[in-house]
XYZ file of C-alpha atoms in Angstrom:
580
model
C 0.000 0.000 0.000
C 1.387 3.409 -1.034
C 1.770 5.820 1.833
C 0.411 9.331 1.763
C 2.737 12.291 1.306
C 2.382 13.464 4.915
C 3.522 10.089 6.225
C 6.548 10.105 3.903
C 7.622 13.543 5.095
C 7.296 12.622 8.781
C 9.190 9.345 8.344
C 11.979 11.268 6.636
C 12.198 13.711 9.542
C 11.573 16.737 7.325
C 8.481 17.912 9.177
C 6.948 17.280 12.585
C 3.493 15.993 13.465
C 2.460 19.508 14.496
C 3.657 20.948 11.194
C 1.775 18.255 9.271
C -1.413 18.993 11.206
C -1.029 22.726 10.573
C -0.516 22.051 6.862
C -3.577 19.775 6.745
C -5.689 22.448 8.444
C -4.412 24.985 5.921
C -5.268 22.574 3.108
C -8.902 22.416 4.193
C -9.171 26.208 3.964
C -7.159 26.818 0.784
C -7.843 23.660 -1.275
C -4.142 23.596 -2.164
C -2.129 20.399 -2.335
C -0.210 19.325 0.759
C 3.209 19.480 -0.916
C 2.546 23.028 -2.093
C 1.524 24.091 1.422
C 4.564 22.662 3.232
C 6.855 24.421 0.737
C 4.992 27.744 1.021
C 5.078 27.451 4.831
C 8.873 27.191 4.718
C 9.035 23.751 6.347
C 11.009 22.375 3.381
C 12.032 23.572 -0.075
C 10.924 22.216 -3.441
C 14.064 20.152 -4.032
C 13.794 18.492 -0.606
C 10.148 17.653 -1.273
C 10.848 16.033 -4.615
C 13.981 14.233 -3.392
C 12.062 12.499 -0.620
C 9.145 11.652 -2.905
C 11.498 10.182 -5.513
C 13.449 8.228 -2.895
C 10.478 6.812 -1.002
C 8.512 5.919 -4.135
C 11.594 4.683 -6.015
C 10.937 7.071 -8.896
C 13.542 8.927 -10.968
C 13.926 12.673 -10.406
C 15.108 14.927 -13.217
C 15.672 18.547 -14.159
C 13.406 19.581 -17.005
C 15.780 22.389 -17.955
C 18.176 19.699 -19.197
C 15.601 18.233 -21.621
C 14.294 19.179 -25.039
C 10.789 17.685 -25.335
C 9.270 16.715 -28.675
C 6.284 18.981 -29.413
C 4.309 15.999 -30.750
C 4.672 14.244 -27.390
C 3.454 17.340 -25.545
C 0.307 17.383 -27.688
C -0.750 14.018 -26.235
C -2.079 15.882 -23.184
C -4.356 18.960 -23.425
C -2.879 22.138 -21.999
C -5.816 22.542 -19.627
C -5.116 19.152 -18.036
C -1.363 19.805 -17.876
C -1.937 23.066 -16.007
C -4.632 21.657 -13.730
C -2.460 18.762 -12.487
C 1.032 20.314 -13.063
C 2.105 17.479 -15.324
C 3.791 17.285 -18.727
C 4.529 14.293 -21.005
C 8.165 13.963 -22.105
C 8.606 10.554 -23.761
C 6.614 7.787 -25.449
C 7.740 4.238 -26.155
C 5.160 1.859 -27.532
C 2.099 2.117 -25.312
C 3.988 3.629 -22.368
C 3.876 7.395 -21.813
C 6.423 8.970 -19.458
C 5.037 11.993 -17.633
C 6.746 14.391 -15.235
C 4.739 15.181 -12.089
C 5.382 17.147 -8.938
C 2.845 14.961 -7.102
C 3.067 11.361 -8.328
C 0.621 10.349 -5.575
C -2.165 12.236 -7.367
C -4.027 9.183 -8.615
C -6.917 11.271 -9.934
C -4.456 12.843 -12.366
C -2.880 9.553 -13.431
C -6.272 7.903 -13.898
C -7.464 10.774 -16.071
C -4.290 10.636 -18.170
C -4.675 6.876 -18.647
C -8.323 7.302 -19.627
C -7.560 10.158 -22.035
C -4.526 8.626 -23.782
C -5.297 4.909 -23.482
C -1.658 4.332 -22.505
C 0.177 3.032 -19.495
C 1.855 5.754 -17.414
C 5.468 5.896 -16.297
C 5.930 8.572 -13.606
C 8.973 10.833 -13.192
C 9.426 13.506 -10.506
C 10.426 17.186 -10.897
C 9.791 20.373 -8.952
C 6.525 22.230 -9.460
C 8.273 25.406 -10.630
C 10.254 23.510 -13.287
C 7.105 21.843 -14.605
C 5.243 25.150 -14.714
C 8.094 26.712 -16.696
C 7.987 23.792 -19.147
C 4.208 24.071 -19.501
C 4.501 27.777 -20.241
C 7.186 27.013 -22.797
C 5.461 24.198 -24.667
C 1.833 25.285 -24.383
C 0.751 28.661 -25.766
C -2.481 30.522 -25.108
C -3.688 29.190 -28.439
C -3.163 25.611 -27.240
C -4.679 26.310 -23.842
C -7.791 27.863 -25.306
C -8.150 25.753 -28.445
C -11.577 24.426 -27.617
C -12.642 27.757 -26.163
C -11.772 29.587 -29.373
C -13.666 27.036 -31.418
C -16.754 27.760 -29.322
C -16.246 31.505 -29.723
C -15.707 31.274 -33.472
C -18.874 29.234 -33.892
C -20.959 31.966 -32.279
C -19.019 35.230 -32.748
C -20.480 35.944 -36.175
C -23.948 35.979 -34.593
C -23.131 38.511 -31.837
C -24.758 41.919 -31.886
C -23.869 44.707 -29.428
C -26.589 43.719 -26.937
C -25.395 40.115 -26.825
C -21.762 41.201 -26.489
C -22.692 43.422 -23.562
C -24.493 40.499 -21.977
C -21.550 38.075 -22.238
C -19.139 40.744 -21.060
C -21.309 41.779 -18.137
C -19.997 41.114 -14.662
C -23.476 40.440 -13.316
C -24.617 36.852 -13.420
C -21.547 35.946 -15.456
C -20.547 32.326 -15.783
C -16.797 31.806 -15.452
C -16.869 28.987 -18.015
C -18.269 31.165 -20.794
C -15.771 31.092 -23.689
C -14.993 34.825 -23.825
C -14.547 34.989 -20.059
C -12.266 31.942 -20.142
C -10.106 33.437 -22.856
C -9.742 36.817 -21.140
C -8.953 35.085 -17.831
C -6.195 33.021 -19.443
C -4.690 36.010 -21.266
C -4.601 38.080 -18.074
C -3.456 35.266 -15.763
C -0.599 34.208 -18.020
C 0.552 37.826 -18.347
C 0.692 38.167 -14.555
C 2.471 34.846 -14.219
C 5.142 35.768 -16.765
C 5.608 39.160 -15.020
C 4.637 41.090 -18.124
C 4.268 44.848 -17.736
C 1.706 45.237 -20.544
C -0.776 43.208 -22.587
C -1.316 44.316 -26.188
C -4.438 43.138 -28.046
C -4.255 44.052 -31.723
C -6.223 43.129 -34.831
C -5.941 43.374 -38.601
C -8.125 42.066 -41.412
C -7.041 38.457 -40.850
C -5.984 37.882 -37.252
C -6.167 38.946 -33.616
C -2.756 39.078 -31.916
C -1.936 38.871 -28.222
C 1.460 40.261 -27.237
C 3.104 40.794 -23.855
C 5.853 43.214 -22.958
C 8.266 41.215 -20.798
C 11.506 42.747 -19.501
C 10.951 45.726 -21.774
C 10.591 43.802 -25.051
C 7.448 42.723 -26.887
C 6.717 38.994 -27.136
C 3.966 37.455 -29.272
C 2.120 34.770 -27.331
C -0.880 33.972 -29.549
C -2.418 34.674 -32.950
C -6.186 34.110 -32.841
C -9.027 34.428 -35.315
C -10.008 38.032 -36.106
C -13.671 37.175 -35.517
C -13.194 36.868 -31.746
C -11.560 40.277 -31.384
C -14.757 42.240 -30.695
C -16.200 39.925 -27.983
C -12.848 39.920 -26.142
C -12.478 43.713 -26.328
C -16.068 44.178 -25.142
C -15.495 41.896 -22.167
C -12.431 43.932 -21.165
C -14.318 47.207 -21.663
C -17.107 46.281 -19.274
C -14.605 44.959 -16.721
C -12.966 48.402 -16.926
C -16.203 50.448 -16.822
C -15.630 51.672 -20.387
C -18.490 52.443 -22.814
C -18.911 49.292 -24.930
C -20.873 51.063 -27.651
C -18.220 53.763 -28.239
C -15.691 52.506 -30.795
C -14.685 55.761 -32.502
C -12.798 57.479 -29.663
C -9.924 56.467 -27.338
C -11.053 55.500 -23.832
C -9.368 54.708 -20.525
C -10.441 52.538 -17.600
C -9.259 50.319 -14.784
C -10.123 47.007 -13.188
C -8.767 44.885 -10.353
C -8.553 41.135 -9.834
C -7.421 38.797 -7.074
C -4.636 36.531 -8.253
C -2.654 34.110 -6.109
C -3.908 35.742 -2.895
C -2.949 39.289 -3.922
C -4.752 42.159 -5.586
C -3.494 43.374 -8.946
C -4.622 46.554 -10.700
C -4.922 46.878 -14.474
C -5.027 50.138 -16.395
C -6.795 49.824 -19.754
C -6.431 52.058 -22.818
C -8.354 51.614 -26.078
C -7.380 53.171 -29.409
C -9.477 53.044 -32.618
C -7.549 51.679 -35.631
C -8.653 50.978 -39.183
C -9.336 47.315 -38.371
C -10.832 47.752 -34.906
C -9.827 48.851 -31.434
C -6.342 48.199 -30.115
C -6.319 47.546 -26.369
C -3.310 47.956 -24.099
C -3.579 46.740 -20.513
C -0.931 48.009 -18.096
C -0.345 45.562 -15.231
C 0.244 47.229 -11.875
C 1.403 44.389 -9.654
C 2.518 45.628 -6.243
C 4.715 42.553 -5.807
C 6.753 43.586 -8.870
C 7.301 47.120 -7.598
C 10.822 47.415 -6.257
C 10.714 50.135 -3.634
C 14.006 49.485 -1.888
C 16.874 51.675 -3.117
C 19.396 48.954 -2.300
C 17.750 46.764 -4.950
C 17.657 49.351 -7.723
C 20.993 48.415 -9.309
C 23.056 51.366 -8.033
C 26.831 51.014 -8.038
C 28.550 51.643 -4.705
C 29.624 55.154 -5.685
C 26.244 56.168 -7.150
C 24.292 54.657 -4.254
C 26.087 56.660 -1.578
C 26.012 59.843 -3.661
C 22.281 59.387 -4.316
C 21.540 58.871 -0.620
C 23.395 62.084 0.215
C 21.401 63.975 -2.449
C 17.919 62.814 -1.432
C 18.522 63.452 2.270
C 19.123 67.141 1.708
C 16.354 69.261 3.271
C 15.614 71.266 0.114
C 16.281 71.472 -3.600
C 14.946 69.908 -6.806
C 15.951 66.355 -7.718
C 15.090 65.124 -11.219
C 14.932 61.581 -12.589
C 15.132 61.394 -16.374
C 14.766 58.772 -19.051
C 12.357 57.554 -21.717
C 9.004 55.926 -21.025
C 9.512 52.521 -19.433
C 12.915 53.287 -17.931
C 11.768 52.755 -14.332
C 11.527 56.415 -13.272
C 8.334 55.845 -11.251
C 9.847 52.871 -9.415
C 12.873 54.957 -8.470
C 10.661 57.824 -7.280
C 8.680 55.447 -5.073
C 11.910 53.944 -3.752
C 13.087 57.410 -2.755
C 9.766 58.167 -1.049
C 9.988 54.929 0.907
C 13.505 55.826 2.009
C 12.386 59.298 3.153
C 8.977 58.367 4.573
C 8.815 58.845 8.349
C 6.028 60.033 10.682
C 7.905 63.323 11.166
C 7.605 64.284 7.483
C 4.629 65.559 5.503
C 4.953 64.033 2.018
C 2.533 64.943 -0.759
C 2.548 63.681 -4.351
C 0.678 64.801 -7.462
C 0.501 62.117 -10.143
C -1.262 61.245 -13.391
C -2.163 58.522 -12.799
C -1.524 57.305 -9.252
C -0.156 53.865 -10.060
C 0.477 52.489 -6.580
C -0.891 53.483 -3.190
C 1.794 54.341 -0.653
C 1.117 54.270 3.076
C 1.434 57.506 5.104
C 1.828 59.541 1.907
C -0.830 61.934 0.588
C -1.293 61.191 -3.116
C -3.240 63.501 -5.434
C -4.707 62.211 -8.698
C -4.834 64.689 -11.602
C -8.347 65.138 -13.045
C -8.214 67.375 -16.101
C -11.957 67.084 -16.785
C -12.662 68.597 -13.363
C -9.987 71.255 -13.835
C -7.413 69.679 -11.483
C -4.167 69.948 -13.464
C -0.559 69.850 -12.233
C -0.255 73.615 -11.832
C -3.458 74.092 -9.820
C -2.767 71.001 -7.693
C 0.749 72.233 -6.922
C -0.476 75.659 -5.829
C -2.773 74.026 -3.288
C -0.185 71.493 -2.166
C 2.382 74.201 -1.399
C -0.163 75.764 0.974
C -0.341 72.391 2.799
C 3.207 72.970 4.103
C 4.784 69.752 2.755
C 8.312 68.731 3.714
C 8.668 66.654 0.552
C 6.809 67.236 -2.686
C 6.756 64.676 -5.498
C 5.497 65.713 -8.951
C 4.921 62.742 -11.258
C 6.187 64.673 -14.279
C 7.004 68.299 -15.087
C 5.006 68.870 -18.271
C 4.711 72.636 -18.694
C 6.083 75.991 -17.585
C 3.476 76.593 -14.865
C 4.196 73.268 -13.145
C 7.949 73.755 -13.551
C 7.978 77.228 -11.976
C 5.831 76.242 -8.987
C 7.934 73.113 -8.348
C 11.177 75.072 -8.600
C 9.987 77.873 -6.313
C 8.826 75.271 -3.758
C 12.270 73.640 -3.851
C 13.871 77.034 -3.114
C 11.696 77.782 -0.076
C 12.578 74.929 2.250
C 11.005 71.960 0.457
C 12.586 68.893 -1.144
C 10.973 68.420 -4.570
C 11.201 65.269 -6.684
C 10.063 64.959 -10.277
C 10.763 63.382 -13.685
C 11.574 64.591 -17.190
C 11.867 62.819 -20.525
C 15.471 63.496 -21.551
C 18.250 61.434 -23.100
C 20.792 62.018 -20.323
C 21.335 63.895 -17.056
C 23.011 67.132 -18.273
C 20.309 67.879 -20.847
C 17.667 68.137 -18.081
C 18.695 71.716 -17.254
C 18.350 72.728 -20.887
C 14.904 71.138 -21.064
C 13.645 73.291 -18.159
C 15.131 76.408 -19.755
C 13.447 75.490 -23.070
C 10.121 75.348 -21.204
C 10.627 79.002 -20.269
C 12.148 78.755 -16.780
C 14.794 81.393 -16.147
C 18.332 79.897 -16.200
C 19.197 81.420 -12.789
C 16.174 79.633 -11.243
C 17.231 76.299 -12.752
C 20.822 76.650 -11.535
C 19.666 77.650 -8.045
C 17.038 74.940 -7.606
C 18.367 71.748 -9.225
C 20.690 69.825 -6.909
C 20.914 66.427 -8.641
C 19.796 64.732 -11.854
C 19.610 60.952 -12.221
C 19.299 59.479 -15.725
C 18.528 55.782 -15.957
C 17.723 52.928 -18.315
C 16.592 49.349 -17.714
C 18.647 46.455 -19.083
C 17.817 42.767 -18.977
C 19.715 40.550 -16.530
C 21.490 37.495 -17.905
C 19.844 34.246 -16.806
C 22.164 32.723 -14.159
C 21.128 29.220 -15.218
C 22.579 29.468 -18.756
C 25.171 32.249 -18.490
C 28.453 31.680 -20.320
C 31.512 33.796 -21.029
C 31.407 35.331 -24.509
C 33.369 38.107 -26.179
C 31.243 40.205 -28.563
C 32.443 40.607 -32.149
C 31.938 44.266 -32.936
C 34.016 47.246 -34.031
C 32.117 49.352 -31.508
C 33.021 46.849 -28.809
C 36.732 47.318 -29.607
C 36.267 51.084 -29.328
C 34.748 50.621 -25.883
C 37.677 48.466 -24.754
C 40.058 51.170 -25.926
C 38.412 53.837 -23.766
C 38.464 51.473 -20.799
C 42.069 50.421 -21.405
C 41.069 46.912 -20.254
C 41.917 44.499 -23.114
C 41.582 41.473 -20.820
C 38.069 42.265 -19.569
C 35.453 39.479 -19.777
C 31.838 39.666 -20.881
C 28.946 37.198 -20.727
C 25.731 36.161 -22.414
C 22.838 33.755 -21.820
C 22.569 30.719 -24.073
C 18.827 30.328 -23.521
C 17.111 27.662 -21.418
C 13.569 26.745 -20.278
C 13.921 28.847 -17.136
C 14.360 32.036 -19.204
C 12.026 30.943 -22.012
C 15.056 30.579 -24.325
C 15.753 34.329 -24.193
C 18.968 34.196 -22.161
C 17.602 36.839 -19.781
C 15.467 36.901 -16.662
C 14.433 40.119 -14.941
C 15.867 43.627 -15.316
C 18.170 45.988 -13.492
C 18.926 49.676 -13.924
C 21.998 51.501 -15.159
C 22.463 55.066 -13.938
C 24.079 58.401 -14.692
C 24.064 60.625 -11.606
C 24.979 64.299 -11.992
C 25.404 66.360 -8.817
C 25.056 70.027 -9.704
C 28.337 71.538 -8.498
C 29.042 75.285 -8.253
C 30.855 75.086 -11.600
C 27.838 73.429 -13.247
C 25.500 76.009 -11.662
C 27.547 78.804 -13.274
C 27.452 77.030 -16.650
C 23.666 76.517 -16.438
C 23.148 80.192 -15.533
C 24.911 81.291 -18.706
C 23.097 78.634 -20.800
C 26.249 76.687 -21.680
C 25.816 74.118 -24.485
C 24.920 70.553 -23.556
C 28.300 69.207 -24.689
C 30.117 71.534 -22.264
C 27.851 70.566 -19.371
C 28.403 66.896 -20.106
C 32.170 67.262 -20.344
C 32.314 69.138 -17.046
C 30.069 66.600 -15.291
C 32.191 63.657 -16.464
C 35.440 65.380 -15.503
C 33.887 65.992 -12.065
C 33.358 62.241 -11.602
C 29.937 61.505 -13.123
C 29.768 57.906 -14.324
C 27.964 57.873 -17.670
C 25.124 55.500 -18.516
C 27.422 53.675 -20.903
C 30.209 53.238 -18.354
C 27.807 52.056 -15.655
C 26.364 49.598 -18.175
C 29.830 48.350 -19.144
C 30.621 47.749 -15.489
C 27.496 45.624 -15.098
C 28.316 43.774 -18.336
C 31.867 43.034 -17.145
C 30.677 41.453 -13.894
C 28.107 39.236 -15.646
C 24.951 41.094 -14.611
C 23.955 41.946 -18.188
C 25.372 41.604 -21.696
C 27.265 44.155 -23.757
C 24.497 43.899 -26.393
C 21.896 44.981 -23.837
C 23.986 47.960 -22.782
C 24.483 49.108 -26.379
C 20.767 48.596 -27.068
C 19.732 51.215 -24.512
C 22.772 53.539 -24.531
C 24.161 56.037 -26.983
C 27.889 56.167 -27.485
C 27.835 59.963 -27.747
C 30.128 60.581 -24.789
C 32.995 58.446 -26.188
C 34.288 61.570 -27.974
C 34.250 63.500 -24.702
C 36.088 60.946 -22.638
C 38.827 59.314 -24.677
C 41.450 60.275 -22.155
C 39.385 59.553 -19.019
C 39.325 55.972 -17.755
C 35.948 54.616 -16.688
C 35.827 53.267 -13.122
C 35.074 49.593 -12.689
C 33.089 48.500 -9.646
C 32.241 44.907 -8.824
C 29.482 45.133 -6.201
C 26.211 45.929 -7.972
C 22.762 45.155 -6.549
C 20.441 43.776 -9.232
C 16.674 43.642 -9.551
């Protein structure tokens, strides 16, 4: 007689009777599997769990990352079943199908597989996370929702607006309705893969689903164009957007509970010639890094940045293009500065994350609440720290600058290519140069680069004329660089997660004088670098040389414009870099 998992764990001495009882009580409330609960509770880790299961049941244990599975074998099990039981087939010989399971004692799963395939089952053990990665790799949304899409396609041509509104409605909705199923899968997989955005796009022949993961777009499914409108309508009603309006852009929000946490989604629709394009921004609090020590700062930049933000007054700017992590850095600074003794007020459009003990103001242009009017009122609230989501016009710039010169610390963002150009951008808006030079104390430019997957990282020297030029300015011909080969854990991309590279300019008296007389950008940049500013490119090269990212990633997000300024200045190399 095969023993239950709890008995195996107790006999192995990995958990106590009390821990087993606590896990069983938790199981009754959560409906999770026992193995999952003991791992989540911290009693054991995944590898320990699978090692003991494999040993006690005399089953082989393997690492799925070491295998390349035939796609035809994977098709023997439906994606829905694979996800429901965390199981994936890997090999077939005659009438015997080898399947990898994290819970080989799940006889309901094995019986269903036997019934569905008509084959005998050979069980192999692997960790749950490895199996989930393999499932995500080998099964796409299209596979997962194959039957669902067939049901939608059969009926989508018959939908009118009233019927679409009915199936998209949240009231009395059945979770197994095909459109609801499809939207749930699209959203859930995006959250699971830590995507920042979902893009739903259509043309005359197809309906594409793309995710932005680690800053780059990734196509995950191409569906029939006929199901585009029902899916968009479902999302619109979830977001409280007018379903009948298809000629104008609209914005909305919705929230779901996923894996015991709440996740917010910001929805934007845009009319195109083939139908509405929908972009869903995923605001997952668990993905928001709000600890400065985890933001990728080098040792030198980290200490300099701390000194800058702890000053009692002045204007600190964070610059970079959209998607460069400016908001995350702002929130990290606010967390660092947030104490009961300080009155912190922010004005944002939109407020993406709620921060405790901080007064956040949402811009509402329709009601007449714009940045300038909000700032005037906020200054009267006697804030110690003022955060402006973005300086967009002269009125907002002047109020923010004057606040920073009257005993307040002001934080804000600009869209500029580097740190020195930020002063010129404010002057171009119409701010007097003497005000800019007096108010601005520090400017941080940043970009996000992908982190090399530690599971498949290898040493590799890039073959590029530009690369040789970079080595010449570093005067380090023996330096090593790395790249990711691609593996199941990183979805064959060679990268997992992102970190930031920085360019921190402290506005010295010399720079203040240059800003006051409207010195050209090239002079400001030269002076800042000669004063010790580490450029974006040099910070990126440092991270590439210690294996955090690749030289290709650094060159993808950086311009080599400062190489002409700094041929005779060696770039500092630092080894201790905190990554995201």
